[in-house]
Structure formats: structure tokens, C-alpha cells
Amino acid sequence: MIFYQTTHDKTDSNIDLAGFNQTFLCFGRSKIQVRTNLGLLSLLFPSLSSRPYLSLLRLAKPFPLICKRSMASDGAEDHRLRRIASSIRVIPDFPKPGILFQDITTLLLDPEAFRDTIDMFVERYRDKEISVVAGIEARGFIFGPPIALAIGAKFVPMRKPKKLPGEVISEEYSLEYGTDKMEMHVGAVQEGDRALVIDDLIATGGTLAAAMRLLGGFSSTDRVGAEVVECACVIELPELKGRDKLGGRPLFVLVKAV
Amino acid sequence: MAVREGKEQDPRIPRIASSIRVVPDFPKKGIMFQDITTLLLDPKAFKDTVDLFVERYTGRDISVVAGVEARGFIFGPPIALAIGAKFVPLRKPKKLPGEVISENYVLEYGTDCLEMHVGAVQPGERALVVDDLVATGGTLCAAISLLERAGAEVVECACVIELPELKGRERLNGKNLYILMESH
């Protein structure tokens, strides 16, 4: 079980999430924090997530976990976020050793959690006059369309190269090793469109930043572009600081994996 | 875009049909590509498309909607959400992070492979397969195999568009195919 910080608007408060049976904490990189009811213990490891170490964590005595959480005071919303967070599965060493992969396919197997996920985004955006929801291939295609349909917006797929059949504009972005390209159809967005960018997860922010440049017209010689109102993801890996790569545009997420 | 002849046509279908763009010579010369991205730019047409499927499948005890990567990911989840079913992505190799079962299928040149997570589907579940378009039926056939190997009953395959001349309908292991329109 992954321990999540859930994040929403406004006030900070500490809440006691007693009831989590496992003390298994996952990170993207080198630091693992084990929070105990005696206080905070930080353990630093150069490379994360060796299986034996993680097994050790699972054997550790269960204890209530204290987390910092921005919350709305609504108990029903807490319930939804907990269900969403606990439905996400973590797969160690995928796609390569050391990575703890946040697998949202298990969220999709829980109709109530999936419904709640969409509802939370729709509630946030329905009155913001959003005319475009852009979803990043492929997992952004799962969350984007239901949101678009509910708020009456167009859905625009942002795709890997050579998938879109018509005339495209493209934007290169960095990977850990090398680069990749993202494409959008010419004419999908117009001047005056207000856009959201959706993906399942934000890590380094490179993909979202590329999508924003495409939508905003920065890749096009015609410079016709939409206004990107916000980026929205189910999960954030805050330690990778993707939030800082979004050109000052806001980011909204439901859960953080720390 | 032709609509089904001799069949009573839902009044929403002409708008959906006219919202689909045909792009010639993609991905290669001679192919007339049915581009559904323009349908997605028309919120009413997109909503009507989903509604047509939801109306058909509500109340039929379908617990799984399986969508084929990637355009099946656009149509499948809204249907799943509306009918209260799970959504199961069927993906190209090496994309799904957990334990998978794989099914190979034949392309015009060479073969490809579709994967599904172990445990996504339980024996006895009633499933729908969704994709944007059915051509030769190879992909849908692989999808049906994956679901049946997991013990599910595939109730129907559902696509927006069929290319009937490619006879995909005959390759579905006897499963029924429901479509909104044909393209000749």
C-alpha cells in the first residue's frame, strides 16, 4: 500500500490516518521517509527500492501515519480521495530497476473510484468556461474524454509522432535519455480557447510542458493558440519538481506520491 | 460516409457521421483514413456517440468494458463510467506494468501483440470490447481471445465505424458486432 499525501486547496492540517496496515512508502528517488508516532525518521539511501529493503518495511510494526494534508473540510471528499489513493497499485522496478511505477489501471477496475476521480475534476472545472480538454497519449486519453464530455468541451488528443493523420504541429521534449516528440492537429484549437491539459501523472513535467507549448501556439509559425488555464493530473511525484516546469501555469492533482 | 441501409437510423447519426474527417493516403497511399479526432472536436457529436452505446448496454449486466489502445481509450471509459463497469485497457506490448497475458495477431505485413493485465477480469464477467473502427477484425479478434482466456464472456464488440469490405465481422469468433456507421 502506498502512503499518499492528498492535496487540494487551501488550509493545511495534520490528520492521523490510522488504519493503514502497511508501512510501505514509495518514492521516485533517493530518500525514504518513515513517519512514526515517535516523530519523523529520515532514512537516506542512494538508490531506492531494493526489494529486500521494501520487504523489510512491510514487516515493520504498523503504526499510525501522520501526514501533512491540505484539505477541504468535507468528510465525503476525504473519503473519495482515500478510495482513489488506495486503488492505485505500485509496481516496483518498472519500466526499469529503481522506479516505483504508479499503476492507475487498478483505479479503473474500481468503478466508484474512477467515477470519483472524474467527478473531482469536473467539479473543479465545470464553471471555468473551459472549451478544450487536451489529453496526453495514452493514459491522458482515459481521463480526459469523460471530463470533456461532462463540461461540454472539445477533446484534443496530444499524440506520439506519426499517429495523427492530418496536418500537425510538433514539439520536442527531453527524456531521461534522449528526446521524444508530441504532436497536435492543426486547427484543433483556436484563438480564445481556454484549455486544460490532462495526464494520469506528472513526474518531471516535460510532457505537460510540451503539451502547453503546442496548445499555446508556441510551436506554430501562425502563433494561433489557446490559453492554458491549468494542468491536471491524478498523481504528482513532487520530488521531481515537475510543478516548476509549467511556465507558471497552475497544476492541480488529487494525490501526491511521497 | 454511408449509414446502414435498410436500418432505422437514429437521428443523431448523421451529425456524428459528418463530423468524421477522411484523410487520404494515410498511413500510406490508397488508404482513406477515418479520422475521429474531428468528432471529438464537436461536443454534441461526441456526447451523442457515447450515449448511443450507453443506451444499448445499460441494464445488460456488463461489468467490463475493454478498450483497445489508443483510440479505444477515448470511447471506452465514458461508456464504462455510464454503465458502472470496470474499464480494462488492452495495450501494445511492454506498456502494462504488472503481470500480463499476451495475444499475437496478424497484420497486413507481420504480426503484432495485445496485452491485458492478469487479474483485471474474473471468470464469468460479461464484457464489451470497444474500439473506434473495425477493419480486418484482427485487433478485435485478439481482444476477444484475451478476455475469453481470462474466463470472461464477450457479449459484443462495439465500434463507431466499420469498413465492411474488409470483412472484419467474420473474424470475431461468432461474437456480435455493433456499429454506428459504415464506410465504403
Short mmCIF file of C-alpha atoms in Angstrom, two decimals:
data_model
loop_
_atom_site.label_atom_id
_atom_site.label_comp_id
_atom_site.label_asym_id
_atom_site.label_seq_id
_atom_site.Cartn_x
_atom_site.Cartn_y
_atom_site.Cartn_z
CA MET A 1 0.00 0.00 0.00
CA ILE A 2 1.34 3.36 -0.85
CA PHE A 3 1.03 6.17 1.58
CA TYR A 4 -0.29 9.27 -0.08
CA GLN A 5 -0.48 12.86 0.72
CA THR A 6 -3.70 14.07 -0.69
CA THR A 7 -3.73 17.60 -1.84
CA HIS A 8 -6.48 20.00 -2.55
CA ASP A 9 -6.99 23.68 -1.92
CA LYS A 10 -6.46 25.94 0.99
CA THR A 11 -5.70 25.13 4.58
CA ASP A 12 -3.06 22.82 5.91
CA SER A 13 -3.74 20.50 8.73
CA ASN A 14 -2.28 17.38 10.20
CA ILE A 15 -4.52 14.41 10.23
CA ASP A 16 -3.97 10.99 11.62
CA LEU A 17 -4.53 8.31 9.05
CA ALA A 18 -4.67 5.41 11.47
CA GLY A 19 -5.93 2.32 9.86
CA PHE A 20 -3.27 1.91 7.20
CA ASN A 21 -1.89 -1.53 7.93
CA GLN A 22 1.27 -1.36 5.99
CA THR A 23 4.18 0.93 6.45
CA PHE A 24 5.28 0.67 2.88
CA LEU A 25 6.32 4.01 1.48
CA CYS A 26 7.37 4.64 -2.04
CA PHE A 27 9.40 7.29 -3.68
CA GLY A 28 10.71 8.15 -7.08
CA ARG A 29 14.24 8.79 -5.96
CA SER A 30 16.66 8.51 -3.14
CA LYS A 31 15.00 9.47 0.08
CA ILE A 32 12.56 7.43 2.03
CA GLN A 33 10.85 8.97 4.98
CA VAL A 34 9.35 6.68 7.54
CA ARG A 35 6.99 8.56 9.74
CA THR A 36 6.36 7.07 13.14
CA ASN A 37 4.32 8.10 16.08
CA LEU A 38 7.57 8.89 17.85
CA GLY A 39 8.37 11.56 15.32
CA LEU A 40 9.93 11.81 11.93
CA LEU A 41 12.70 9.42 10.97
CA SER A 42 14.54 10.08 7.75
CA LEU A 43 16.46 7.34 6.11
CA LEU A 44 18.67 8.22 3.22
CA PHE A 45 19.55 5.71 0.61
CA PRO A 46 21.44 6.33 -2.60
CA SER A 47 19.22 4.19 -4.65
CA LEU A 48 15.77 3.38 -3.79
CA SER A 49 13.58 0.39 -3.65
CA SER A 50 15.68 -2.68 -3.46
CA ARG A 51 13.13 -5.42 -2.99
CA PRO A 52 14.66 -6.74 0.24
CA TYR A 53 14.53 -3.30 1.79
CA LEU A 54 10.93 -2.83 0.84
CA SER A 55 10.08 -6.25 2.24
CA LEU A 56 11.67 -5.16 5.50
CA LEU A 57 9.44 -2.14 5.57
CA ARG A 58 6.40 -4.33 5.16
CA LEU A 59 7.44 -6.36 8.18
CA ALA A 60 7.76 -3.27 10.31
CA LYS A 61 5.25 -2.80 13.03
CA PRO A 62 2.19 -1.00 11.80
CA PHE A 63 1.75 2.43 13.18
CA PRO A 64 -0.47 5.35 12.52
CA LEU A 65 0.87 7.61 9.87
CA ILE A 66 0.76 11.32 10.23
CA CYS A 67 0.64 13.34 7.10
CA LYS A 68 0.53 16.92 6.13
CA ARG A 69 -2.52 17.49 4.10
CA SER A 70 -4.25 20.38 2.50
CA MET A 71 -7.84 19.66 2.85
CA ALA A 72 -11.30 20.69 2.30
CA SER A 73 -13.15 20.01 5.48
CA ASP A 74 -15.76 17.88 3.78
CA GLY A 75 -15.65 14.32 5.08
CA ALA A 76 -17.17 12.92 1.92
CA GLU A 77 -14.35 14.38 -0.12
CA ASP A 78 -11.76 12.84 2.20
CA HIS A 79 -13.49 9.53 1.66
CA ARG A 80 -13.31 9.88 -2.09
CA LEU A 81 -9.62 10.77 -2.05
CA ARG A 82 -8.77 7.88 0.23
CA ARG A 83 -10.56 5.45 -2.01
CA ILE A 84 -8.85 6.88 -5.09
CA ALA A 85 -5.40 6.80 -3.46
CA SER A 86 -5.78 3.27 -2.17
CA SER A 87 -6.98 1.95 -5.51
CA ILE A 88 -3.69 2.83 -7.22
CA ARG A 89 -1.18 0.00 -7.37
CA VAL A 90 2.57 0.45 -7.15
CA ILE A 91 4.76 -1.79 -9.28
CA PRO A 92 8.44 -1.87 -8.30
CA ASP A 93 11.21 -1.88 -10.90
CA PHE A 94 9.05 -0.87 -13.85
CA PRO A 95 9.97 0.12 -16.51
CA LYS A 96 13.44 -0.37 -15.06
CA PRO A 97 15.10 -1.16 -11.70
CA GLY A 98 14.71 1.55 -9.11
CA ILE A 99 11.48 3.02 -10.46
CA LEU A 100 8.27 2.56 -8.48
CA PHE A 101 5.56 2.74 -11.10
CA GLN A 102 2.19 4.23 -10.18
CA ASP A 103 -0.31 1.94 -11.89
CA ILE A 104 -3.71 3.57 -12.40
CA THR A 105 -5.20 0.53 -14.15
CA THR A 106 -6.35 -0.74 -10.75
CA LEU A 107 -8.17 2.54 -10.17
CA LEU A 108 -10.03 1.87 -13.43
CA LEU A 109 -11.13 -1.50 -12.08
CA ASP A 110 -12.99 0.23 -9.25
CA PRO A 111 -15.98 1.94 -10.88
CA GLU A 112 -16.68 4.07 -7.83
CA ALA A 113 -13.08 5.27 -7.55
CA PHE A 114 -12.96 6.02 -11.28
CA ARG A 115 -16.27 7.88 -11.06
CA ASP A 116 -15.00 9.87 -8.05
CA THR A 117 -11.77 10.76 -9.86
CA ILE A 118 -13.67 12.22 -12.80
CA ASP A 119 -16.18 13.96 -10.54
CA MET A 120 -13.46 15.74 -8.61
CA PHE A 121 -12.01 17.21 -11.79
CA VAL A 122 -15.44 18.07 -13.20
CA GLU A 123 -16.45 19.84 -10.00
CA ARG A 124 -13.34 21.98 -10.23
CA TYR A 125 -13.65 22.90 -13.91
CA ARG A 126 -17.32 22.98 -14.81
CA ASP A 127 -17.76 26.70 -14.16
CA LYS A 128 -14.42 27.83 -15.55
CA GLU A 129 -15.51 28.16 -19.21
CA ILE A 130 -13.07 25.57 -20.42
CA SER A 131 -13.53 24.92 -24.13
CA VAL A 132 -10.71 22.38 -24.69
CA VAL A 133 -9.51 19.36 -22.74
CA ALA A 134 -6.19 18.12 -24.13
CA GLY A 135 -5.22 14.59 -23.12
CA ILE A 136 -1.73 13.18 -23.47
CA GLU A 137 -1.37 9.77 -25.09
CA ALA A 138 -2.20 7.24 -23.86
CA ARG A 139 -3.35 7.42 -20.23
CA GLY A 140 -4.50 11.02 -20.68
CA PHE A 141 -6.99 9.56 -23.19
CA ILE A 142 -8.64 7.66 -20.34
CA PHE A 143 -9.25 10.62 -18.02
CA GLY A 144 -9.58 13.50 -20.47
CA PRO A 145 -12.66 12.48 -22.51
CA PRO A 146 -15.00 11.86 -19.55
CA ILE A 147 -14.05 15.29 -18.18
CA ALA A 148 -14.53 16.93 -21.59
CA LEU A 149 -17.93 15.31 -22.03
CA ALA A 150 -19.12 16.39 -18.59
CA ILE A 151 -18.08 20.03 -19.02
CA GLY A 152 -19.07 20.32 -22.70
CA ALA A 153 -15.55 20.89 -24.02
CA LYS A 154 -13.76 19.59 -27.10
CA PHE A 155 -11.31 16.75 -26.54
CA VAL A 156 -7.94 17.10 -28.27
CA PRO A 157 -5.55 14.15 -28.28
CA MET A 158 -1.84 15.01 -27.93
CA ARG A 159 -0.01 12.15 -29.62
CA LYS A 160 3.29 10.46 -30.28
CA PRO A 161 4.73 11.12 -33.75
CA LYS A 162 3.03 9.83 -36.89
CA LYS A 163 -0.22 8.80 -35.23
CA LEU A 164 -2.35 11.81 -36.15
CA PRO A 165 -3.41 11.61 -39.80
CA GLY A 166 -3.84 15.25 -40.68
CA GLU A 167 -1.54 18.24 -40.66
CA VAL A 168 0.19 18.58 -37.31
CA ILE A 169 2.40 20.84 -35.30
CA SER A 170 5.02 19.16 -33.15
CA GLU A 171 7.10 19.86 -30.12
CA GLU A 172 10.23 18.10 -28.96
CA TYR A 173 10.82 17.37 -25.30
CA SER A 174 13.53 15.78 -23.19
CA LEU A 175 13.52 12.30 -21.77
CA GLU A 176 15.96 10.94 -19.25
CA TYR A 177 17.94 9.66 -22.24
CA GLY A 178 17.30 11.47 -25.49
CA THR A 179 14.22 13.25 -26.70
CA ASP A 180 10.72 12.50 -27.89
CA LYS A 181 8.11 14.41 -29.85
CA MET A 182 4.49 15.29 -29.26
CA GLU A 183 2.03 16.29 -31.96
CA MET A 184 -1.33 18.07 -32.19
CA HIS A 185 -3.59 18.58 -35.19
CA VAL A 186 -3.50 21.97 -36.84
CA GLY A 187 -6.87 23.62 -36.26
CA ALA A 188 -7.78 21.64 -33.16
CA VAL A 189 -7.60 24.77 -31.03
CA GLN A 190 -8.49 28.35 -31.87
CA GLU A 191 -7.52 31.72 -30.52
CA GLY A 192 -9.73 32.31 -27.49
CA ASP A 193 -9.98 28.68 -26.47
CA ARG A 194 -9.44 28.03 -22.77
CA ALA A 195 -7.63 24.73 -22.30
CA LEU A 196 -6.88 22.13 -19.67
CA VAL A 197 -4.08 19.62 -20.05
CA ILE A 198 -4.76 16.19 -18.56
CA ASP A 199 -2.48 13.26 -17.86
CA ASP A 200 -2.56 10.45 -15.31
CA LEU A 201 0.68 11.50 -13.61
CA ILE A 202 3.21 14.33 -13.53
CA ALA A 203 6.83 13.41 -12.91
CA THR A 204 9.47 15.76 -14.38
CA GLY A 205 6.84 17.86 -16.15
CA GLY A 206 8.47 17.55 -19.57
CA THR A 207 5.45 16.04 -21.27
CA LEU A 208 2.99 18.55 -19.83
CA ALA A 209 5.29 21.44 -20.74
CA ALA A 210 5.45 20.23 -24.34
CA ALA A 211 1.66 19.97 -24.48
CA MET A 212 1.33 23.50 -23.14
CA ARG A 213 3.68 24.83 -25.81
CA LEU A 214 1.65 23.13 -28.53
CA LEU A 215 -1.67 24.42 -27.22
CA GLY A 216 -0.39 27.93 -26.67
CA GLY A 217 0.73 28.23 -30.27
CA PHE A 218 4.45 28.39 -29.49
CA SER A 219 5.22 25.60 -31.95
CA SER A 220 3.35 27.16 -34.79
CA THR A 221 4.51 29.80 -37.21
CA ASP A 222 0.97 31.15 -37.19
CA ARG A 223 1.09 31.62 -33.41
CA VAL A 224 -2.57 30.83 -33.03
CA GLY A 225 -3.09 29.39 -29.65
CA ALA A 226 -5.29 28.68 -26.70
CA GLU A 227 -4.90 29.92 -23.16
CA VAL A 228 -3.82 27.04 -20.94
CA VAL A 229 -5.81 27.54 -17.76
CA GLU A 230 -4.42 24.63 -15.75
CA CYS A 231 -2.72 21.25 -15.89
CA ALA A 232 -4.49 18.45 -14.07
CA CYS A 233 -3.21 15.01 -13.09
CA VAL A 234 -4.38 12.24 -10.82
CA ILE A 235 -0.91 11.79 -9.26
CA GLU A 236 2.11 14.00 -8.69
CA LEU A 237 5.63 12.90 -7.80
CA PRO A 238 6.54 16.15 -6.04
CA GLU A 239 10.19 15.34 -5.55
CA LEU A 240 10.73 15.51 -9.30
CA LYS A 241 9.58 19.15 -9.21
CA GLY A 242 7.53 18.95 -12.39
CA ARG A 243 5.30 21.67 -10.98
CA ASP A 244 8.14 24.15 -11.52
CA LYS A 245 8.43 23.35 -15.21
CA LEU A 246 4.98 24.56 -16.19
CA GLY A 247 5.86 28.12 -17.04
CA GLY A 248 3.99 29.48 -14.09
CA ARG A 249 0.76 27.73 -15.03
CA PRO A 250 -1.04 26.11 -12.11
CA LEU A 251 -1.12 22.38 -11.51
CA PHE A 252 -3.95 20.54 -9.79
CA VAL A 253 -3.56 16.96 -8.58
CA LEU A 254 -5.63 14.63 -6.46
CA VAL A 255 -2.85 12.70 -4.76
CA LYS A 256 0.88 13.03 -4.24
CA ALA A 257 3.14 10.03 -4.04
CA VAL A 258 5.80 10.76 -1.47
CA MET B 1 -19.78 8.16 -45.04
CA ALA B 2 -22.58 5.70 -45.60
CA VAL B 3 -25.02 4.88 -42.91
CA ARG B 4 -26.60 1.46 -42.65
CA GLU B 5 -29.07 0.89 -45.46
CA GLY B 6 -32.45 -0.54 -44.67
CA LYS B 7 -31.97 0.04 -40.98
CA GLU B 8 -33.90 2.55 -38.97
CA GLN B 9 -31.46 5.25 -38.28
CA ASP B 10 -31.16 7.16 -35.07
CA PRO B 11 -31.47 10.89 -35.83
CA ARG B 12 -28.19 11.59 -34.06
CA ILE B 13 -26.15 9.54 -36.51
CA PRO B 14 -25.94 11.92 -39.49
CA ARG B 15 -24.25 14.58 -37.38
CA ILE B 16 -21.81 12.04 -35.98
CA ALA B 17 -21.06 10.72 -39.46
CA SER B 18 -20.46 14.16 -40.92
CA SER B 19 -18.13 15.09 -38.09
CA ILE B 20 -15.67 12.37 -39.07
CA ARG B 21 -12.93 13.52 -41.40
CA VAL B 22 -11.44 11.33 -44.11
CA VAL B 23 -7.72 11.79 -44.68
CA PRO B 24 -6.49 10.28 -47.96
CA ASP B 25 -3.27 8.32 -48.27
CA PHE B 26 -2.73 7.82 -44.55
CA PRO B 27 -0.84 5.91 -43.23
CA LYS B 28 0.05 5.01 -46.80
CA LYS B 29 -1.11 5.60 -50.36
CA GLY B 30 -4.51 4.29 -51.22
CA ILE B 31 -5.85 4.20 -47.67
CA MET B 32 -8.71 6.58 -46.85
CA PHE B 33 -8.21 7.10 -43.12
CA GLN B 34 -11.29 7.65 -40.97
CA ASP B 35 -10.21 10.39 -38.58
CA ILE B 36 -12.38 10.51 -35.45
CA THR B 37 -10.43 13.40 -33.92
CA THR B 38 -12.80 15.82 -35.63
CA LEU B 39 -15.73 14.03 -34.00
CA LEU B 40 -14.07 14.74 -30.64
CA LEU B 41 -13.97 18.45 -31.52
CA ASP B 42 -17.79 18.50 -31.68
CA PRO B 43 -19.00 18.08 -28.08
CA LYS B 44 -22.56 17.26 -29.11
CA ALA B 45 -21.45 14.64 -31.65
CA PHE B 46 -19.08 13.09 -29.10
CA LYS B 47 -21.77 13.01 -26.42
CA ASP B 48 -24.29 11.51 -28.85
CA THR B 49 -21.79 8.81 -29.84
CA VAL B 50 -21.26 7.77 -26.24
CA ASP B 51 -24.99 7.98 -25.49
CA LEU B 52 -25.83 5.62 -28.35
CA PHE B 53 -23.58 2.95 -26.89
CA VAL B 54 -24.67 3.60 -23.30
CA GLU B 55 -28.33 3.27 -24.25
CA ARG B 56 -27.61 -0.08 -25.87
CA TYR B 57 -25.60 -1.52 -22.99
CA THR B 58 -27.28 -0.18 -19.86
CA GLY B 59 -29.08 -2.86 -17.93
CA ARG B 60 -27.35 -5.77 -19.61
CA ASP B 61 -25.17 -6.73 -16.65
CA ILE B 62 -21.97 -5.79 -18.35
CA SER B 63 -19.22 -5.50 -15.76
CA VAL B 64 -16.20 -4.96 -18.04
CA VAL B 65 -15.54 -2.54 -20.88
CA ALA B 66 -12.25 -3.37 -22.60
CA GLY B 67 -10.78 -0.66 -24.80
CA VAL B 68 -8.09 -1.21 -27.39
CA GLU B 69 -5.13 1.19 -27.28
CA ALA B 70 -5.24 4.05 -28.09
CA ARG B 71 -8.49 5.27 -29.64
CA GLY B 72 -10.47 2.67 -27.73
CA PHE B 73 -9.27 4.53 -24.61
CA ILE B 74 -11.25 7.57 -25.76
CA PHE B 75 -14.63 5.84 -26.25
CA GLY B 76 -14.41 3.01 -23.73
CA PRO B 77 -14.07 4.87 -20.41
CA PRO B 78 -17.09 7.17 -20.84
CA ILE B 79 -19.19 4.10 -21.66
CA ALA B 80 -17.78 2.19 -18.68
CA LEU B 81 -18.45 5.09 -16.33
CA ALA B 82 -22.03 5.48 -17.51
CA ILE B 83 -22.93 1.80 -17.17
CA GLY B 84 -20.99 1.25 -13.94
CA ALA B 85 -18.47 -1.19 -15.41
CA LYS B 86 -14.73 -1.55 -14.95
CA PHE B 87 -12.52 -0.22 -17.71
CA VAL B 88 -9.73 -2.55 -18.84
CA PRO B 89 -7.08 -1.18 -21.22
CA LEU B 90 -5.77 -3.61 -23.84
CA ARG B 91 -2.31 -2.43 -24.74
CA LYS B 92 0.64 -2.81 -27.06
CA PRO B 93 3.50 -4.87 -25.60
CA LYS B 94 5.51 -3.64 -22.62
CA LYS B 95 3.18 -0.82 -21.66
CA LEU B 96 1.28 -2.52 -18.84
CA PRO B 97 3.47 -2.65 -15.72
CA GLY B 98 2.10 -5.73 -13.99
CA GLU B 99 1.81 -9.37 -14.95
CA VAL B 100 0.10 -9.72 -18.34
CA ILE B 101 -1.31 -12.23 -20.76
CA SER B 102 -0.49 -11.65 -24.44
CA GLU B 103 -2.17 -12.48 -27.72
CA ASN B 104 -0.44 -12.25 -31.08
CA TYR B 105 -2.33 -11.29 -34.19
CA VAL B 106 -1.62 -10.92 -37.88
CA LEU B 107 -1.17 -7.58 -39.66
CA GLU B 108 -1.00 -6.95 -43.35
CA TYR B 109 2.77 -7.23 -43.02
CA GLY B 110 3.99 -9.09 -39.97
CA THR B 111 2.38 -9.56 -36.59
CA ASP B 112 1.52 -7.50 -33.54
CA CYS B 113 0.60 -8.26 -29.98
CA LEU B 114 -2.05 -7.14 -27.50
CA GLU B 115 -1.74 -7.47 -23.72
CA MET B 116 -4.08 -7.43 -20.72
CA HIS B 117 -3.28 -7.40 -17.01
CA VAL B 118 -3.68 -10.69 -15.17
CA GLY B 119 -6.50 -10.29 -12.68
CA ALA B 120 -8.22 -7.43 -14.47
CA VAL B 121 -11.10 -9.68 -15.42
CA GLN B 122 -12.68 -12.50 -13.41
CA PRO B 123 -14.21 -15.67 -14.84
CA GLY B 124 -17.87 -15.22 -15.60
CA GLU B 125 -17.75 -11.47 -16.10
CA ARG B 126 -19.69 -10.07 -19.04
CA ALA B 127 -17.52 -7.90 -21.26
CA LEU B 128 -17.74 -5.43 -24.08
CA VAL B 129 -14.85 -4.66 -26.46
CA VAL B 130 -14.67 -1.07 -27.72
CA ASP B 131 -12.57 0.46 -30.49
CA ASP B 132 -13.07 3.41 -32.82
CA LEU B 133 -13.07 1.35 -36.02
CA VAL B 134 -13.15 -2.25 -37.23
CA ALA B 135 -11.26 -3.04 -40.44
CA THR B 136 -9.92 -6.59 -40.86
CA GLY B 137 -11.03 -7.55 -37.34
CA GLY B 138 -7.59 -8.77 -36.30
CA THR B 139 -7.31 -6.47 -33.30
CA LEU B 140 -10.83 -7.20 -32.07
CA CYS B 141 -10.20 -10.93 -32.51
CA ALA B 142 -7.11 -10.67 -30.31
CA ALA B 143 -9.07 -8.68 -27.74
CA ILE B 144 -11.83 -11.30 -27.63
CA SER B 145 -9.21 -14.02 -27.12
CA LEU B 146 -7.63 -12.22 -24.18
CA LEU B 147 -10.96 -11.75 -22.44
CA GLU B 148 -12.06 -15.34 -23.07
CA ARG B 149 -8.75 -16.69 -21.83
CA ALA B 150 -9.42 -14.84 -18.59
CA GLY B 151 -12.80 -16.54 -18.40
CA ALA B 152 -14.99 -13.62 -19.38
CA GLU B 153 -17.97 -13.83 -21.68
CA VAL B 154 -17.66 -11.33 -24.52
CA VAL B 155 -21.18 -10.03 -25.05
CA GLU B 156 -20.44 -7.80 -28.04
CA CYS B 157 -17.88 -5.71 -29.87
CA ALA B 158 -18.74 -2.06 -30.37
CA CYS B 159 -17.15 0.36 -32.82
CA VAL B 160 -18.07 3.73 -34.22
CA ILE B 161 -17.14 2.79 -37.80
CA GLU B 162 -16.96 -0.42 -39.81
CA LEU B 163 -15.17 -0.93 -43.13
CA PRO B 164 -17.45 -3.76 -44.26
CA GLU B 165 -15.44 -4.64 -47.38
CA LEU B 166 -12.63 -5.87 -45.15
CA LYS B 167 -15.00 -8.43 -43.60
CA GLY B 168 -13.86 -7.94 -40.03
CA ARG B 169 -17.29 -9.01 -38.86
CA GLU B 170 -16.50 -12.59 -39.88
CA ARG B 171 -13.36 -12.77 -37.75
CA LEU B 172 -14.94 -12.24 -34.38
CA ASN B 173 -15.29 -15.87 -33.25
CA GLY B 174 -19.03 -15.67 -33.65
CA LYS B 175 -19.33 -12.59 -31.46
CA ASN B 176 -21.76 -9.92 -32.47
CA LEU B 177 -20.56 -6.54 -33.76
CA TYR B 178 -22.46 -3.31 -33.20
CA ILE B 179 -21.51 -0.21 -35.15
CA LEU B 180 -22.90 3.25 -35.71
CA MET B 181 -21.91 3.62 -39.36
CA GLU B 182 -20.18 2.02 -42.29
CA SER B 183 -17.61 3.47 -44.62
CA HIS B 184 -17.25 2.16 -48.13
#
